[in-house]
mmCIF file of C-alpha atoms in Angstrom:
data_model
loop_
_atom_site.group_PDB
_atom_site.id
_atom_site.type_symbol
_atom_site.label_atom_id
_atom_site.label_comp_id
_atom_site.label_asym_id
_atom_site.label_seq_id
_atom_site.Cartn_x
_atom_site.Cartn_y
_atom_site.Cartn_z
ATOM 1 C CA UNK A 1 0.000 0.000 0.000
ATOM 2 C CA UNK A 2 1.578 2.956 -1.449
ATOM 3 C CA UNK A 3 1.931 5.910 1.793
ATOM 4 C CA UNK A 4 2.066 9.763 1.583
ATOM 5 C CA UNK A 5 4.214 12.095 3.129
ATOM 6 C CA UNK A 6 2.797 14.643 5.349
ATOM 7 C CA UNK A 7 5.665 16.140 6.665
ATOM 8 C CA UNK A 8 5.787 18.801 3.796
ATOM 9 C CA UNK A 9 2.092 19.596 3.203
ATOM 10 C CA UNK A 10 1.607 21.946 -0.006
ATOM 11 C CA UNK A 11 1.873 26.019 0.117
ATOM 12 C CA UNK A 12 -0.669 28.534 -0.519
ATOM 13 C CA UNK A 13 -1.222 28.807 -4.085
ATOM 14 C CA UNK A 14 1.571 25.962 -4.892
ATOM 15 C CA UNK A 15 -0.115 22.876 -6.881
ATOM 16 C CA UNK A 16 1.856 19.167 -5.686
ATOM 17 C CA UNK A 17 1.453 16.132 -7.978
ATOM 18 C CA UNK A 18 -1.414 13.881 -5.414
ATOM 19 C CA UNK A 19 -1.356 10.857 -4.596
ATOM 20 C CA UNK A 20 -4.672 9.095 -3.161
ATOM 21 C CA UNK A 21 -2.588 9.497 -0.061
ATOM 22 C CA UNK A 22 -1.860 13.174 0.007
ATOM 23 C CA UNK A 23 -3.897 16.165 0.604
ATOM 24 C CA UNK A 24 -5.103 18.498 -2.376
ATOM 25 C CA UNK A 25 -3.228 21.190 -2.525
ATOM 26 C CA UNK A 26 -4.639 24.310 -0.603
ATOM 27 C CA UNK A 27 -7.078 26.612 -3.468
ATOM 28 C CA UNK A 28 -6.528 28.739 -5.322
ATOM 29 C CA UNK A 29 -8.925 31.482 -6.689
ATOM 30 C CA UNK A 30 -9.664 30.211 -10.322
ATOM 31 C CA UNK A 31 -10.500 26.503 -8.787
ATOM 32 C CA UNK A 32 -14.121 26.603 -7.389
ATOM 33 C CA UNK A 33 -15.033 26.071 -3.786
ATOM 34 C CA UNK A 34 -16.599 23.503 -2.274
ATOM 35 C CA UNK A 35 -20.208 23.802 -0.921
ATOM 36 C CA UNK A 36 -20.310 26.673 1.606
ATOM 37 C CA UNK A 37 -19.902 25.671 5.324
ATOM 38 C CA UNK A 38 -22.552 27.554 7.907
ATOM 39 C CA UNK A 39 -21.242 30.125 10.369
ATOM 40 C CA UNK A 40 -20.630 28.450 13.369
ATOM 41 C CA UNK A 41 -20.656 24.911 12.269
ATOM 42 C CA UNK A 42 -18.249 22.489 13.245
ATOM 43 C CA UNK A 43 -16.024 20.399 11.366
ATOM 44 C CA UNK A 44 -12.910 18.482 11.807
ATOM 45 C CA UNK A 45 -9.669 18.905 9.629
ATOM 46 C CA UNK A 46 -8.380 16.003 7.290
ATOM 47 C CA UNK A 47 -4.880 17.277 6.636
ATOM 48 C CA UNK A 48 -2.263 19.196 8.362
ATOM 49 C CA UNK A 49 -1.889 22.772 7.361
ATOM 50 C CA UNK A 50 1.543 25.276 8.350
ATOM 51 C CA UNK A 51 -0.469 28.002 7.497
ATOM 52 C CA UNK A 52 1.251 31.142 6.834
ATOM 53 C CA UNK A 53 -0.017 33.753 10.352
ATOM 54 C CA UNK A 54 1.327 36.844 8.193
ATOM 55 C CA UNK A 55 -1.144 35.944 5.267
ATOM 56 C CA UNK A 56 -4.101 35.444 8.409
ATOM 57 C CA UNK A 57 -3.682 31.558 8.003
ATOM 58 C CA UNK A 58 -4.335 29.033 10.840
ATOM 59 C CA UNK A 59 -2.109 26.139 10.971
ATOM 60 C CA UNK A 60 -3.871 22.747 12.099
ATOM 61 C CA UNK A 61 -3.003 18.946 12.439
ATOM 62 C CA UNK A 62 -5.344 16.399 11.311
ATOM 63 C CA UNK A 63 -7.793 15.426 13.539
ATOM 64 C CA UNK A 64 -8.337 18.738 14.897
ATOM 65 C CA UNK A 65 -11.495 20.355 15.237
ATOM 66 C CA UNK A 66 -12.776 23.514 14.235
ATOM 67 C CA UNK A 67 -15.902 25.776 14.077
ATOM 68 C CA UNK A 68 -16.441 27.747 11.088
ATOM 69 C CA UNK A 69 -16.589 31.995 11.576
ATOM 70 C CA UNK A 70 -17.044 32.987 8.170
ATOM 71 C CA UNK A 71 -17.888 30.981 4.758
ATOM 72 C CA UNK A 72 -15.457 30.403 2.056
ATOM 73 C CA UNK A 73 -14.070 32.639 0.468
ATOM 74 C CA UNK A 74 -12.317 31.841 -2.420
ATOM 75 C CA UNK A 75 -11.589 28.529 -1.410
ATOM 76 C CA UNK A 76 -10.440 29.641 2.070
ATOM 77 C CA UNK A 77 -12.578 29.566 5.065
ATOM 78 C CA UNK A 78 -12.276 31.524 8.544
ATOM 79 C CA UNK A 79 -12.302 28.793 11.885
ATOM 80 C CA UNK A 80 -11.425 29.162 15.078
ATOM 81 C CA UNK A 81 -9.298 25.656 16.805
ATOM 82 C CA UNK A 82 -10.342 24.171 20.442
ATOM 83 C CA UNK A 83 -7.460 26.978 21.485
ATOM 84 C CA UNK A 84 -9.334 29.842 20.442
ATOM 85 C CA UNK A 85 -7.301 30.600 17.648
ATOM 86 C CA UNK A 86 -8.929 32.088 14.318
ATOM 87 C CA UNK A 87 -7.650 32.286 10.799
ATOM 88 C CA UNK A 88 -7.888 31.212 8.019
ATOM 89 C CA UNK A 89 -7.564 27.702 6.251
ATOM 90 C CA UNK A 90 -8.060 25.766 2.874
ATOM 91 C CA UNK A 91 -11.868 24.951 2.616
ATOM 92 C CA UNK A 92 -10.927 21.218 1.203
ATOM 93 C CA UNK A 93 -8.560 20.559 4.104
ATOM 94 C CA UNK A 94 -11.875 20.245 6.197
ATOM 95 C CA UNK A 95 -14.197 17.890 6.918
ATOM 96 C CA UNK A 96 -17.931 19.731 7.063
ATOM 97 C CA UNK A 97 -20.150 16.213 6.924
ATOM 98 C CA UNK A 98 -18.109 14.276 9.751
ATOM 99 C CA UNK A 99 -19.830 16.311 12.536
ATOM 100 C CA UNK A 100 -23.283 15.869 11.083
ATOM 101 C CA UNK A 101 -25.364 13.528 13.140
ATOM 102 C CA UNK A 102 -23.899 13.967 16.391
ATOM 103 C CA UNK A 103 -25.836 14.384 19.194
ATOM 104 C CA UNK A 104 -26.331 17.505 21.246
ATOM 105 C CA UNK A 105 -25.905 17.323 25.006
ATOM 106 C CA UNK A 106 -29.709 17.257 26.605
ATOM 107 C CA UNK A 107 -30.941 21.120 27.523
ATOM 108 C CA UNK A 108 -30.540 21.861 30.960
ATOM 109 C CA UNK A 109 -33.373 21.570 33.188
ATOM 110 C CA UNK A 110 -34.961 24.654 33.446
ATOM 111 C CA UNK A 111 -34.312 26.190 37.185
ATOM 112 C CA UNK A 112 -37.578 27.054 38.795
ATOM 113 C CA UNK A 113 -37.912 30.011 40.687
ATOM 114 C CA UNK A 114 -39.154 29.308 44.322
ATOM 115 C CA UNK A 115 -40.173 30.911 47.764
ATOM 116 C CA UNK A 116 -40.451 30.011 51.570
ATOM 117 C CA UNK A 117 -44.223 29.524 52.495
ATOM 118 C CA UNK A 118 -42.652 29.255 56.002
ATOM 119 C CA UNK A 119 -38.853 29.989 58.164
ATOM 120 C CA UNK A 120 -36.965 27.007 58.311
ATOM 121 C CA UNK A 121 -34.104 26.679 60.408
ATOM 122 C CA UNK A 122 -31.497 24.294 58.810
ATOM 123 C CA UNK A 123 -30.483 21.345 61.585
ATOM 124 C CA UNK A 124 -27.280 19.988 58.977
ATOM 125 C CA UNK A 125 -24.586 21.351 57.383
ATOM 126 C CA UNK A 126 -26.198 20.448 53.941
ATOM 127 C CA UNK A 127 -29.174 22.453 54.726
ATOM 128 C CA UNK A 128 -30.017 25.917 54.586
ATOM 129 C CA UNK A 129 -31.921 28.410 56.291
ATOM 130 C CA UNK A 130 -35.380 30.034 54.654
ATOM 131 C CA UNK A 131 -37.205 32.761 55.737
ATOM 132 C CA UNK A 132 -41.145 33.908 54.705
ATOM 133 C CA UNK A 133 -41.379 34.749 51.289
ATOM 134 C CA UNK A 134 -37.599 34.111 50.173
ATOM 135 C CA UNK A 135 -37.030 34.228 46.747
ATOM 136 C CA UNK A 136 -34.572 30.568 45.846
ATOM 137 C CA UNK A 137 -34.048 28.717 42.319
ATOM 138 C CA UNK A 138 -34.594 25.266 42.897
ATOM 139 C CA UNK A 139 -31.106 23.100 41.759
ATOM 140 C CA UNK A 140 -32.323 19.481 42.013
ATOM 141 C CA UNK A 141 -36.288 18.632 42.251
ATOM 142 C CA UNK A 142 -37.715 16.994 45.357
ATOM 143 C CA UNK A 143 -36.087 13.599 46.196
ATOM 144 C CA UNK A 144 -37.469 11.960 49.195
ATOM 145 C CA UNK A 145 -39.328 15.616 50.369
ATOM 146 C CA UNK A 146 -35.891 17.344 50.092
ATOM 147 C CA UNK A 147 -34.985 19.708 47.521
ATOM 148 C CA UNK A 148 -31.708 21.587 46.600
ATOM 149 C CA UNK A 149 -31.875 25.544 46.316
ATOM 150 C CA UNK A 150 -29.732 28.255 45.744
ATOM 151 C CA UNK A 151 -30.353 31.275 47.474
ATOM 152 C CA UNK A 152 -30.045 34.713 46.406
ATOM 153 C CA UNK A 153 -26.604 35.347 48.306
ATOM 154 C CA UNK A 154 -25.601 32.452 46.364
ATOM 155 C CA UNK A 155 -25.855 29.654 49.698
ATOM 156 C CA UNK A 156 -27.188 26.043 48.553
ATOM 157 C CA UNK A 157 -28.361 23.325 50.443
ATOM 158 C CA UNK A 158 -31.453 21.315 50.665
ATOM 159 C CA UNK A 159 -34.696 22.337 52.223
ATOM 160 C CA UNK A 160 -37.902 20.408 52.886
ATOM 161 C CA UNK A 161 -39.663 20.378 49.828
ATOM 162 C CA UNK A 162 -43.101 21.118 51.408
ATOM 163 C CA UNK A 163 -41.065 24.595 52.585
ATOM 164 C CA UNK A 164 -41.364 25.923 49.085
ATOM 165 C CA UNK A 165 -43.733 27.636 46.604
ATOM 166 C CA UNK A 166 -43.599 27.915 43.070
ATOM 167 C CA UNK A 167 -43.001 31.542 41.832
ATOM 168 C CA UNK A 168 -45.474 32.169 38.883
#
């Protein structure tokens, strides 16, 4: 099986016989782009890149992943690495389809916004105190007629669920 050599990986604007193994050369303006990636949308890169930072390249390694900031242009597209590093990089060095399909992490619960119907006085260290009409944001739902709050100084502990009233 014939391999490629990636320590070299083509220049800007400089075409390198390929090889099933290597990377297509970087664009260049007359060649047209490849459908345009969305804002924001992640992709992961298939070849290194050097990339040139006085031209506003990025380099990357293969493997890497990126977010799109702006569509290609030209054949080059604008990304930001896991770093936080943007520039730009050869459209065809990326991978827009391999992130398709993955699955979002589940939306947070939404926090509900409580109150004391009645003082409590906490008798643990993983309790809090409530007072008449306190305003909390409930952290984990009742479990066994406890619930975990947050209060608005920022204390959390758990409470006795039967304490509380929903805020509408």
């Amino acid at each position: 099986q014939e391999t490629g050599d990636y320590s070299d990986p083509p220049k800007k604007g400089i075409s390198k016989t390929e090889s099933f193994n290597q990377p297509p050369a970087p664009p260049t303006v007359n060649k047209p782009p490849p459908p345009l990636p969305t804002a924001s949308r992640k992709a992961v890169v298939q070849y290194d890149f050097d990339g040139n930072r006085r031209d506003g390249e990025i380099p990357l390694k293969a493997g890497e992943e990126v977010t799109a900031i702006s569509p290609d242009e030209g054949g080059w597209t604008v990304v930001r690495n896991a770093l936080g590093k943007k520039g730009k990089a050869p459209t065809n060095y990326i991978d827009w389809s391999s992130m398709k399909g993955q699955k979002q992490p589940p939306p947070q619960p939404k926090q509900q916004k409580m109150y004391a119907i009645v003082d409590y006085n906490a008798g643990d260290e993983d309790e809090v105190d409530l007072y008449v009409n306190e305003k909390v944001t409930e952290l984990e739902p009742d479990d066994g007629g406890w619930t975990k709050i947050r209060k608005e100084d920022g204390m959390e502990g758990l409470v006795p669920s039967e304490h509380l009233g929903i805020l509408d």
